[in-house]
mmCIF file of C-alpha atoms in Angstrom:
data_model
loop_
_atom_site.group_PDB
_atom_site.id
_atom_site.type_symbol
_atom_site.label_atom_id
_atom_site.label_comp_id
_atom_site.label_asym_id
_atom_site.label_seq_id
_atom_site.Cartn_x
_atom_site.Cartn_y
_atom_site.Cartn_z
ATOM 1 C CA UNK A 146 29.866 32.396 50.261
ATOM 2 C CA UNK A 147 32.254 29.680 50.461
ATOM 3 C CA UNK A 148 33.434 29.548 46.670
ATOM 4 C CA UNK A 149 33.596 33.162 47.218
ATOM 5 C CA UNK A 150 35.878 33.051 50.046
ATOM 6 C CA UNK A 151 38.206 30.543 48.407
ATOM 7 C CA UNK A 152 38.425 32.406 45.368
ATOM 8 C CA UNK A 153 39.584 35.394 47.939
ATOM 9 C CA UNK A 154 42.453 32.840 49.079
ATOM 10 C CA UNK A 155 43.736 32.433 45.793
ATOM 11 C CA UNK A 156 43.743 35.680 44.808
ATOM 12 C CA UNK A 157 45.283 36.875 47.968
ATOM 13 C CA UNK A 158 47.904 33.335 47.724
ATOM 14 C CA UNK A 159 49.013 35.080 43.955
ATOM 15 C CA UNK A 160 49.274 38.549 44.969
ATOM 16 C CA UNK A 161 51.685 37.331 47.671
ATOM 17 C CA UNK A 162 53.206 35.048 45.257
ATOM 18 C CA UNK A 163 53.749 38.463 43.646
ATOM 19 C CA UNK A 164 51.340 37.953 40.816
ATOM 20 C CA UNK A 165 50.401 41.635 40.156
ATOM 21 C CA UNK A 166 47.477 40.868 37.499
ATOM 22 C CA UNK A 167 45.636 39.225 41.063
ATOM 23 C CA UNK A 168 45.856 42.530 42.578
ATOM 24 C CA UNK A 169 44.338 44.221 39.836
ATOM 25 C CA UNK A 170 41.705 41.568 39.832
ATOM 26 C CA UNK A 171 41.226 43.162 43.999
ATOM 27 C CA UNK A 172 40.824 46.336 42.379
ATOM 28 C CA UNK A 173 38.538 45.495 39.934
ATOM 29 C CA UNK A 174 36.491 43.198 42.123
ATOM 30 C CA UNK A 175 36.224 46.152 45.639
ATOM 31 C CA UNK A 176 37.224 49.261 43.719
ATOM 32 C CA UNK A 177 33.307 50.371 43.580
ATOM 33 C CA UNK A 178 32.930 49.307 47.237
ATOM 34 C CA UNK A 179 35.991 51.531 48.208
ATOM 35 C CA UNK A 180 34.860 54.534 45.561
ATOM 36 C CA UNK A 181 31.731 54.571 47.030
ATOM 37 C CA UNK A 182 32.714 55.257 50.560
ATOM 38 C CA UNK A 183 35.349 57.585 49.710
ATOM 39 C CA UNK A 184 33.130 59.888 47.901
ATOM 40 C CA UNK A 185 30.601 60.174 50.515
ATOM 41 C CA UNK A 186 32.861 60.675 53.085
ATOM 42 C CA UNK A 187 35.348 63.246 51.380
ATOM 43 C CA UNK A 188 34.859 65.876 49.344
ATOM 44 C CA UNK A 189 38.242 66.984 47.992
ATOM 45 C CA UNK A 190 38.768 65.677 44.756
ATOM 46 C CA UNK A 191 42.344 65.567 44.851
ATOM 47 C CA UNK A 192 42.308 63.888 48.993
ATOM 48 C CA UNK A 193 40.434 61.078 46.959
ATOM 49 C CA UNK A 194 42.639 60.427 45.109
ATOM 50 C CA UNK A 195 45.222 60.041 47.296
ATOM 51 C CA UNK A 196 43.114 58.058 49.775
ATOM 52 C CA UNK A 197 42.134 55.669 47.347
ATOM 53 C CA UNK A 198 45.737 55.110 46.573
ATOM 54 C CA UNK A 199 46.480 54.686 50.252
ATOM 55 C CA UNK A 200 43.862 52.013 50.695
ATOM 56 C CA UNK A 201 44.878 49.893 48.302
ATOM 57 C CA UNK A 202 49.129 50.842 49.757
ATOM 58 C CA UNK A 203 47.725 49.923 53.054
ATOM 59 C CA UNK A 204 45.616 46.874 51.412
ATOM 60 C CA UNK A 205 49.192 45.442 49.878
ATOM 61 C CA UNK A 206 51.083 45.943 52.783
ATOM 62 C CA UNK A 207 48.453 44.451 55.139
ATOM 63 C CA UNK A 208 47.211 41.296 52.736
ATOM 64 C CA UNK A 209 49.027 38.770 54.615
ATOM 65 C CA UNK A 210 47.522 39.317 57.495
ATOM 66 C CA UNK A 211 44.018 38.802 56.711
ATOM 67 C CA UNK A 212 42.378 36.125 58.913
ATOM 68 C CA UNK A 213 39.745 34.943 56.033
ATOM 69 C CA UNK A 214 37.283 35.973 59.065
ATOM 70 C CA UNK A 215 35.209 38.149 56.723
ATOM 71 C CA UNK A 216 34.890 38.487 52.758
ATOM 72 C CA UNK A 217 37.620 40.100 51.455
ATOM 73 C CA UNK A 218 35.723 43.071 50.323
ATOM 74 C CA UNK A 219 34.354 43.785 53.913
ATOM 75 C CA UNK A 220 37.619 43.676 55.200
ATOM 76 C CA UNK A 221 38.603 46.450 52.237
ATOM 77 C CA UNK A 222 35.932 48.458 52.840
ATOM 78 C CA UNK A 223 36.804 48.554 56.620
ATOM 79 C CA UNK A 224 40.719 49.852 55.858
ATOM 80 C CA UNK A 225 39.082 52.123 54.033
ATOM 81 C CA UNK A 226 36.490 53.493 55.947
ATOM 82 C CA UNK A 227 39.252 54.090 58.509
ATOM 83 C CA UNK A 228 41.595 55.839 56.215
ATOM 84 C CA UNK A 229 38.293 58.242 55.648
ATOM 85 C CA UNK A 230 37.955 58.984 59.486
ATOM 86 C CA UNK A 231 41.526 59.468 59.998
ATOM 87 C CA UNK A 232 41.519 61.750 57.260
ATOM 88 C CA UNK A 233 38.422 63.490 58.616
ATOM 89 C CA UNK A 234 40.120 63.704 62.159
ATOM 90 C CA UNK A 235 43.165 65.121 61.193
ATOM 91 C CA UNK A 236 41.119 67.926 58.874
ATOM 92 C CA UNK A 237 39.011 68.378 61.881
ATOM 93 C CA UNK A 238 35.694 68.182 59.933
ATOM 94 C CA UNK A 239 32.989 66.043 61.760
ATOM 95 C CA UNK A 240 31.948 63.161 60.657
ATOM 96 C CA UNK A 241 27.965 63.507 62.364
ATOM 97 C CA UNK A 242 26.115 66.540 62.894
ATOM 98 C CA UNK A 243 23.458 65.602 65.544
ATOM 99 C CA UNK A 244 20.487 67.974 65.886
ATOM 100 C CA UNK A 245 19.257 68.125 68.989
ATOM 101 C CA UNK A 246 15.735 67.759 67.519
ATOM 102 C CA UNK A 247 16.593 64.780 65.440
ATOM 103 C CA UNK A 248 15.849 62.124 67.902
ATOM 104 C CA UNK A 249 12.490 64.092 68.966
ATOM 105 C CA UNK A 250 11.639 64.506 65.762
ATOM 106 C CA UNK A 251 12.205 60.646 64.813
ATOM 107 C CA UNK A 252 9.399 59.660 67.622
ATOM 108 C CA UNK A 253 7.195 62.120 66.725
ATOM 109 C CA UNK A 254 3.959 60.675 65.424
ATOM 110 C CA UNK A 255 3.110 61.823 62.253
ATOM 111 C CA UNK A 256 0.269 63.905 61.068
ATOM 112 C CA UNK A 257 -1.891 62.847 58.737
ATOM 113 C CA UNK A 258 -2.350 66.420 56.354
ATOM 114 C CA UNK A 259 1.019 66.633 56.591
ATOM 115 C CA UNK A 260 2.529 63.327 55.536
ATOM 116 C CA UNK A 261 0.036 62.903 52.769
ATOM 117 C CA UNK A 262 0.959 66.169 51.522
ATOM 118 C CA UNK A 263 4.391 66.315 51.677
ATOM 119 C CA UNK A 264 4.543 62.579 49.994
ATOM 120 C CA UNK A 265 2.589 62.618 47.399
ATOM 121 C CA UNK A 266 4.993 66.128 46.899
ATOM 122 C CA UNK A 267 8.022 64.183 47.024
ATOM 123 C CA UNK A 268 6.658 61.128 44.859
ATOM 124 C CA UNK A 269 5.445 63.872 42.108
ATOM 125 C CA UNK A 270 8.849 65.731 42.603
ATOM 126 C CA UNK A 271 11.284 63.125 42.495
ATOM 127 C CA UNK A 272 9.624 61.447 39.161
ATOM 128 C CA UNK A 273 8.998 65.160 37.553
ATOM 129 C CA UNK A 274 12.372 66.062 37.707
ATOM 130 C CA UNK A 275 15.945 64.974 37.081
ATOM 131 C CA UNK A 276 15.901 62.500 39.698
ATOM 132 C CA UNK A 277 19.437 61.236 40.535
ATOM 133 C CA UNK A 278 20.261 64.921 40.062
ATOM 134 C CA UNK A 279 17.605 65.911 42.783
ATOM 135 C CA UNK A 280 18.888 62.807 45.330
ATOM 136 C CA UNK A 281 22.333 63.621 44.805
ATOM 137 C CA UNK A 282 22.198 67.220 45.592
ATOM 138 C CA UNK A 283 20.035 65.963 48.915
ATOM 139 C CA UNK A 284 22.223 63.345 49.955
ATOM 140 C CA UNK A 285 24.975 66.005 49.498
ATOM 141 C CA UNK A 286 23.535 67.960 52.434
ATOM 142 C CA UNK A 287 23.986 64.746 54.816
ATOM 143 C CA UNK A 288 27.013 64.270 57.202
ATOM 144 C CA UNK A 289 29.463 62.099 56.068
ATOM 145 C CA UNK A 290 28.516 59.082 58.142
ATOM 146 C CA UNK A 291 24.712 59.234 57.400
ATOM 147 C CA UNK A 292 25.853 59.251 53.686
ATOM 148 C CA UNK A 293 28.368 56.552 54.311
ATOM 149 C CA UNK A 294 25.682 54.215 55.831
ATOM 150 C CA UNK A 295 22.897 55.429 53.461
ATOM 151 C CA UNK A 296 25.419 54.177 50.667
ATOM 152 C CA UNK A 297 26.111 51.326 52.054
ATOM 153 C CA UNK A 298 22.973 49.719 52.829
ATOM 154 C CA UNK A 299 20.801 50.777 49.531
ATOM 155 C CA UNK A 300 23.515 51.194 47.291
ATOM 156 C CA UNK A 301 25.883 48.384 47.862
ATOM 157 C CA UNK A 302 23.232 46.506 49.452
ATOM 158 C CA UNK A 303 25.209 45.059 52.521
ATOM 159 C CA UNK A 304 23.422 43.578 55.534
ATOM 160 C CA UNK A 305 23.191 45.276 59.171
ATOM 161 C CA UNK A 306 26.342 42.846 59.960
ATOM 162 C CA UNK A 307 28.502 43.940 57.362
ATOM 163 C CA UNK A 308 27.777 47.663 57.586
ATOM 164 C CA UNK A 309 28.193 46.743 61.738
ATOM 165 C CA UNK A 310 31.807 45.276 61.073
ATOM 166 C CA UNK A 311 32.842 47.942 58.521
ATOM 167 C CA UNK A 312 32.245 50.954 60.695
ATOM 168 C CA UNK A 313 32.782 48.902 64.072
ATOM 169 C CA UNK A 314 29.222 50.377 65.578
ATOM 170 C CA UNK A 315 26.960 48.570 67.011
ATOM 171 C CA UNK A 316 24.106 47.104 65.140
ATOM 172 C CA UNK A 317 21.568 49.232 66.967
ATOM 173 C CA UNK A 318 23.403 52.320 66.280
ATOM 174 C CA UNK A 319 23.788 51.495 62.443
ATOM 175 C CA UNK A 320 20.083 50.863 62.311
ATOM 176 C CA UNK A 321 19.370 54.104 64.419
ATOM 177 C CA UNK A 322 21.644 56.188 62.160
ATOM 178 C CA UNK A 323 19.947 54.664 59.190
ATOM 179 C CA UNK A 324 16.309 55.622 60.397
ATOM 180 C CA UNK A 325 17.871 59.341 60.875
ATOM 181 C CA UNK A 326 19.703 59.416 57.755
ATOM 182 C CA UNK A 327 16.509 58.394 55.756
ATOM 183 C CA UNK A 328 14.439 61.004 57.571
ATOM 184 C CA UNK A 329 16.733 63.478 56.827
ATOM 185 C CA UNK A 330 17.098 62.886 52.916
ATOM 186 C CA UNK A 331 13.458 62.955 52.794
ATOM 187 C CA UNK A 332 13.216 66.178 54.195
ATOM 188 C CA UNK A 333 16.153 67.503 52.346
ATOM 189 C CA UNK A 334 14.446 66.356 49.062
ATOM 190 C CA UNK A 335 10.997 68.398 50.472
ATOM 191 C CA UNK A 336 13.356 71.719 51.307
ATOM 192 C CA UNK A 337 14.687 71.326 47.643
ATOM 193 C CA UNK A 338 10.903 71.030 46.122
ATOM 194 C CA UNK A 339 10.064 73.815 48.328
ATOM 195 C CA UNK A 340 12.841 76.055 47.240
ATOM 196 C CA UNK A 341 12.215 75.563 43.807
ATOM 197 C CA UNK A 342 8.527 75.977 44.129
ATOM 198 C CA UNK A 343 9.343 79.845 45.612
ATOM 199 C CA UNK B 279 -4.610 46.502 66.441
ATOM 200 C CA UNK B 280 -3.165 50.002 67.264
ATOM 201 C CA UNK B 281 -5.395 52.583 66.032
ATOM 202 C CA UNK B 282 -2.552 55.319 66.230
ATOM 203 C CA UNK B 283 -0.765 56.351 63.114
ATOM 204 C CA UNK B 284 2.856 54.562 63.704
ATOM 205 C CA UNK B 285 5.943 56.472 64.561
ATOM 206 C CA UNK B 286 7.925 57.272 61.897
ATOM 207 C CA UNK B 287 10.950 54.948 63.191
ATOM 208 C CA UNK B 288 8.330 51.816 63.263
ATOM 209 C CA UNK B 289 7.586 52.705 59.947
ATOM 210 C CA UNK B 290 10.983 52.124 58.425
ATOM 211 C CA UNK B 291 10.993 49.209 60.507
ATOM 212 C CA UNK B 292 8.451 47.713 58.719
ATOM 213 C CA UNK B 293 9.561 48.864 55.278
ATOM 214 C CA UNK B 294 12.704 47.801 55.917
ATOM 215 C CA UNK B 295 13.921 45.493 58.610
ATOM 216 C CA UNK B 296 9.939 44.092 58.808
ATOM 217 C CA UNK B 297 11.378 40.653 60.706
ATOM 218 C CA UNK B 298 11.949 42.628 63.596
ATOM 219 C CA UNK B 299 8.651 44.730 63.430
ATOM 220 C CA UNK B 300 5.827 43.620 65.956
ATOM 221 C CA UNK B 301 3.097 41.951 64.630
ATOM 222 C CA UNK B 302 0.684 45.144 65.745
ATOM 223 C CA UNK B 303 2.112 47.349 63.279
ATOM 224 C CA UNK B 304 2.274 45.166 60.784
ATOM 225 C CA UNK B 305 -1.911 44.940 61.156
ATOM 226 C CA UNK B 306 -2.287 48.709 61.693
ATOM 227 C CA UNK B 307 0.389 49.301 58.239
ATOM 228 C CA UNK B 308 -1.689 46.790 56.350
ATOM 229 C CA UNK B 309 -5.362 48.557 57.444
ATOM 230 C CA UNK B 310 -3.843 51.857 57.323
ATOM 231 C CA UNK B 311 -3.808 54.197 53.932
ATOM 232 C CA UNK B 312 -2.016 56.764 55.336
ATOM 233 C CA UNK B 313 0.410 54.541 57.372
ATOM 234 C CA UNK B 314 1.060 52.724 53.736
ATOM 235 C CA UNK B 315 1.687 55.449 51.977
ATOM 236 C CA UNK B 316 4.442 56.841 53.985
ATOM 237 C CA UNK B 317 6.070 53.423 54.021
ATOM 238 C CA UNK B 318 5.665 53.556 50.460
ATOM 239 C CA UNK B 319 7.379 56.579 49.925
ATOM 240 C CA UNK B 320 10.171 55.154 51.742
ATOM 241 C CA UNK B 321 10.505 52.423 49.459
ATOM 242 C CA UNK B 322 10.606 54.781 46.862
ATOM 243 C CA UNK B 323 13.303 56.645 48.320
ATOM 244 C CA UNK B 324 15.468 52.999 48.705
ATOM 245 C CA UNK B 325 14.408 52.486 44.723
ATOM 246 C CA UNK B 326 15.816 55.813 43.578
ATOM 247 C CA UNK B 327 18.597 55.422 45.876
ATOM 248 C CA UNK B 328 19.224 51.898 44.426
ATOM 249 C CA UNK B 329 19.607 53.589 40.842
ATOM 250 C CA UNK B 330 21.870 55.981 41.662
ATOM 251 C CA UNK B 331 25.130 56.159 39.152
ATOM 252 C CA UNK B 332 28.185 54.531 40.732
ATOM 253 C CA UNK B 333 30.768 57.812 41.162
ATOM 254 C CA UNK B 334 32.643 57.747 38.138
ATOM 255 C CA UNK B 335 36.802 58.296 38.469
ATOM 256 C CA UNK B 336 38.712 60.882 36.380
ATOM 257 C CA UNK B 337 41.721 58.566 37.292
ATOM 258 C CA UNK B 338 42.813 55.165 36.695
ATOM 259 C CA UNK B 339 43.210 53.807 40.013
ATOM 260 C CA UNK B 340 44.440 50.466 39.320
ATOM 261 C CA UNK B 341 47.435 51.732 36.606
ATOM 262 C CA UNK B 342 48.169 54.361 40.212
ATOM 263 C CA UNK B 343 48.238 52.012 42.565
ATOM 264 C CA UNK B 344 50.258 49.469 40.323
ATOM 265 C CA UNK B 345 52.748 51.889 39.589
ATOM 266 C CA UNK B 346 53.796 52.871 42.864
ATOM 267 C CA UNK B 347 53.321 48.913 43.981
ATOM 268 C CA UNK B 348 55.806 48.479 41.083
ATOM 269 C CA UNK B 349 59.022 50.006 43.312
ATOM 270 C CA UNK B 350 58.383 47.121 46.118
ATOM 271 C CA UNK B 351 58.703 44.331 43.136
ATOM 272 C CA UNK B 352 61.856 45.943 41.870
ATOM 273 C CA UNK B 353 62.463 45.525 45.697
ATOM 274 C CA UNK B 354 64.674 41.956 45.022
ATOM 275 C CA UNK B 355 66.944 42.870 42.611
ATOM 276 C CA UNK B 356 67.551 45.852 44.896
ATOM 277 C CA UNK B 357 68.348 43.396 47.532
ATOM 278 C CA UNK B 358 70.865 41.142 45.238
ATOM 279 C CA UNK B 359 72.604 44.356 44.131
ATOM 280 C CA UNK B 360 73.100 45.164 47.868
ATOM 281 C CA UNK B 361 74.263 42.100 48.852
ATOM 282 C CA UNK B 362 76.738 42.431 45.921
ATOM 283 C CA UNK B 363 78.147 45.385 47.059
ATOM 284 C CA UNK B 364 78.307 44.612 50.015
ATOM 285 C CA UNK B 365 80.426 40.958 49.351
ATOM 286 C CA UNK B 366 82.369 42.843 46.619
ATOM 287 C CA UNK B 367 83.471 45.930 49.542
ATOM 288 C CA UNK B 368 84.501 42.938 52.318
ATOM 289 C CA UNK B 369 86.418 40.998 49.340
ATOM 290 C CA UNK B 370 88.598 44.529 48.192
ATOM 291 C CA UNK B 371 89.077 44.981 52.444
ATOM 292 C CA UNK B 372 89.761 41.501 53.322
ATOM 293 C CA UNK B 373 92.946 41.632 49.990
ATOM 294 C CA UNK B 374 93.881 44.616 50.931
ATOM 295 C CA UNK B 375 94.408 43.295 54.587
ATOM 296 C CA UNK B 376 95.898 40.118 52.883
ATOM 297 C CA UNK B 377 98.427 42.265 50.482
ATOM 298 C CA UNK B 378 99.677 44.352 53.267
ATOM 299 C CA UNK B 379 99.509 42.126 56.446
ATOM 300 C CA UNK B 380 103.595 42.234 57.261
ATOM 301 C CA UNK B 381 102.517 46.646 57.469
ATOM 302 C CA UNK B 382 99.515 46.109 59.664
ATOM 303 C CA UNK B 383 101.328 43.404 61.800
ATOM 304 C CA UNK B 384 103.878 45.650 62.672
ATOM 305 C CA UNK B 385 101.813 48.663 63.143
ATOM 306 C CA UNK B 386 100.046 46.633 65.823
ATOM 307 C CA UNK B 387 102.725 44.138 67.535
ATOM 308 C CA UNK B 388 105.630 46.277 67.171
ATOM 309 C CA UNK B 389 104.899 49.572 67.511
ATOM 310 C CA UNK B 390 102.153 50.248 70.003
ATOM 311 C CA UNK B 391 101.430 54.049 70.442
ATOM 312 C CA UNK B 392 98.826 56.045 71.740
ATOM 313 C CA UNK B 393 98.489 57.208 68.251
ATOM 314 C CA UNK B 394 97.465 53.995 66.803
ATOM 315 C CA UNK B 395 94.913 53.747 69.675
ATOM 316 C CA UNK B 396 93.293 57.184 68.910
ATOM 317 C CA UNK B 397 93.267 56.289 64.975
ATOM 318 C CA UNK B 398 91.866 52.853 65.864
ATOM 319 C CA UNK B 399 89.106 54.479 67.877
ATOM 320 C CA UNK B 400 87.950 57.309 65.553
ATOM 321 C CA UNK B 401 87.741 54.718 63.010
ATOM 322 C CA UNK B 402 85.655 52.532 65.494
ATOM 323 C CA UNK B 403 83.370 55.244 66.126
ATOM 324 C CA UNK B 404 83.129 56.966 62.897
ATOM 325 C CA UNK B 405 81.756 53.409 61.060
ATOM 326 C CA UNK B 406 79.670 53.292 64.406
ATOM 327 C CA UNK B 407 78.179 56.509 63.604
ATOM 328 C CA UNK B 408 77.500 55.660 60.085
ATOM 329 C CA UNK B 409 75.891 52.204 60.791
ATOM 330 C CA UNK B 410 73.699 53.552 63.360
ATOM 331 C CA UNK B 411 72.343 56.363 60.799
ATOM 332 C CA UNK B 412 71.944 54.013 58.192
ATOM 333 C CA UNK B 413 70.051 51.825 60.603
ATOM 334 C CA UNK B 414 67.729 54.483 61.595
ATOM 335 C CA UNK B 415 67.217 56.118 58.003
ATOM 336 C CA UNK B 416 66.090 52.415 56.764
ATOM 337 C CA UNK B 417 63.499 52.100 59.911
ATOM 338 C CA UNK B 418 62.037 55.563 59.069
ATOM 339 C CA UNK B 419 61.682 54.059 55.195
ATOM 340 C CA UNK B 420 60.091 50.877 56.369
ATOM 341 C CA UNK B 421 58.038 52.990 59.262
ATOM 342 C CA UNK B 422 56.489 55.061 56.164
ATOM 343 C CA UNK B 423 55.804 51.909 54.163
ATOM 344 C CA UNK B 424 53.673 50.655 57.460
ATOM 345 C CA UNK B 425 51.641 53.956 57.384
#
C-alpha cells in the first residue's frame, strides 16, 4: 500500500513536472477502473467517449490537488463516477429504479421447491450456454448504479470502503444495494432461461 | 441453531461479507443443503461475474486525451510570445512618444482645449473597453478549462 502510494507521488510529481509519458502511465495504470464504470453507467457510445476524455481533462487539471488521502486510482474512479451522474442528471435518466417489492422481496424467506429449482436451473443454464453472453445481457437489464456497484465489487474487486468513498454512500447502503443488485441479476438470468425455454 | 431456512439477505451475508454474519447462521448454512446450495449459487454468480471480459475500446484513449493535453504544454511558448508582443507594442509606443515629445508637449501645456479632453477620454475609455473584454473572454477560457 505504501510503495504503492509513493509510486502515485512520483508519478503525479512528473506529470506536474510536465512529463507527459507519467500521465500515460495514469492511463494505463486506472484506464480499466474508469472504462469499467463508464460503461455500466452510460450507454451512448459516443457520450463515452467523451466522458472518458473529460475524466482524464478533469484528472489533469485537478492532479495537484490530490491530498495522497486515498490511492490514486480511488480518487480517479471517484471524478469519474461523478462525471457519470452529472451526465445522467443532466440527460434526466435515473440512476436507481427501486421496486417497491424489492425490499419485501429481499426478506422474504425462501422456499425450498423453489430455490432448488430455480438454482440448479441457473447453475445448468449459465454453464450450458454462452455464459458471459448470458450475464452480460442480464446485467444489462440492471440500473446503472446496481451495475456500477456490481462491477465494482466482483469485477474490480474493491473493498466496502473503497466502493463507500467512490460513490460517497454509506457503507450500509453499498452493502444493501449490493444484496439487491445480486438478487436481481439472478432473477434476470432465470427470466432469460425462462424465455428461451418458451 | 435456527431451524428456519435463512433470508435471502443473510445468505449473501454469509457468502460474502461472512465476518459480519452471526454465528447462528453460519451453523444452520453449514447443516443446511438447501441453505448451501443457494449460497453456492451465489458464489457462482461472483465466479462468472469475476470472468467477465474487461469492455474493450474502439478508441485510443490515451493518444485522445494526450492530444488535447498537448495545447496546455504548448501553453509556455504561448506565454513568451505574449509577453513579446506585448514588450515589443510598449517599446514602438514609448519611441514614438520619445520621437515626437516637443508635438505632444505642446498639445498638452500649450494648447488646452476641450477637444483634447474629449479625444483624451474616448481614448481612455475605448482601451478601457477593450481591456475589460479581453479580461472577461480569458476568464470564460480558463472557466471552461475548470469544467
Amino acid at each position: 500500500m505504501e510503495q504503492k502510494r509513493a509510486i502515485d507521488r512520483v508519478l503525479i510529481k512528473r506529470v506536474l513536472d510536465g512529463d507527459s509519458i507519467a500521465f500515460e502511465t495514469i492511463i494505463s495504470n486506472t484506464k480499466g477502473l474508469v472504462i469499467q464504470i463508464i460503461y455500466k453507467m452510460v450507454k451512448n457510445p459516443e457520450d463515452r467517449k467523451d466522458l472518458a476524455q473529460e475524466v482524464y481533462l478533469k484528472v489533469y487539471d485537478k492532479l495537484e490537488s490530490f491530498k495522497f488521502n486515498a490511492k490514486l486510482s480511488t480518487w480517479i474512479a471517484t471524478i469519474t463516477y461523478n462525471t457519470c451522474l452529472n451526465y445522467l442528471k443532466k440527460k434526466k435518466i435515473p440512476i436507481l429504479d427501486i421496486d417497491k417489492n424489492e425490499e419485501k422481496e429481499l426478506w422474504e424467506k425462501i422456499s425450498v421447491n423453489t430455490f432448488c429449482y430455480s438454482d440448479n436451473q441457473t447453475e445448468s443454464y449459465v454453464f450450458k450456454k454462452e455464459r458471459s453472453q448470458i450475464l452480460t445481457l442480464a446485467i444489462e437489464k440492471l440500473s446503472p448504479l446496481y451495475k456500477t456497484l456490481i462491477t465494482l465489487y466482483h469485477n474490480e474487486e474493491l473493498s466496502y470502503a473503497e466502493i463507500t468513498e467512490i460513490t460517497d454512500l454509506p457503507k450500509g447502503t453499498v452493502k444493501n444495494y449490493l444484496y439487491r443488485a445480486r438478487k436481481k441479476l439472478k432473477e434476470n438470468l432465470l427470466l432469460n432461461y425462462k424465455k428461451e425455454e418458451l | 441453531m435456527k431451524m428456519q431456512h435463512l433470508y435471502d439477505k443473510d445468505i449473501q451475508k454469509y457468502t460474502f461479507d461472512k465476518s459480519n454474519c452471526s454465528s447462528d447462521n453460519i451453523e444452520h448454512i453449514n447443516s443446511c443443503e438447501v441453505c448451501k446450495k443457494v449460497s453456492e449459487s451465489y458464489l457462482l454468480l461472483s465466479r462468472e461475474l469475476k470472468s467477465q471480459p474487461e469492455p474493450e475500446l474502439e478508441f485510443n484513449l490515451t493518444e485522445l486525451v494526450l492530444d488535447r493535453l498537448a495545447f496546455s504544454k504548448k501553453e509556455p511558448i504561448y506565454n513568451y510570445m505574449l509577453c513579446l508582443i506585448i514588450i515589443m507594442s510598449l517599446g514602438a509606443a514609448f519611441f514614438t512618444i520619445y520621437i515626437f515629445r516637443d508635438v505632444f508637449s505642446n498639445v498638452f501645456s500649450t494648447n488646452i482645449t476641450i477637444s483634447n479632453y474629449f479625444i483624451l477620454s474616448i481614448a481612455i475609455l475605448i482601451s478601457l473597453f477593450l481591456g475589460l473584454d479581453m479580461y472577461r473572454s480569458y476568464y470564460k477560457k480558463i472557466n471552461m478549462l475548470k469544467y
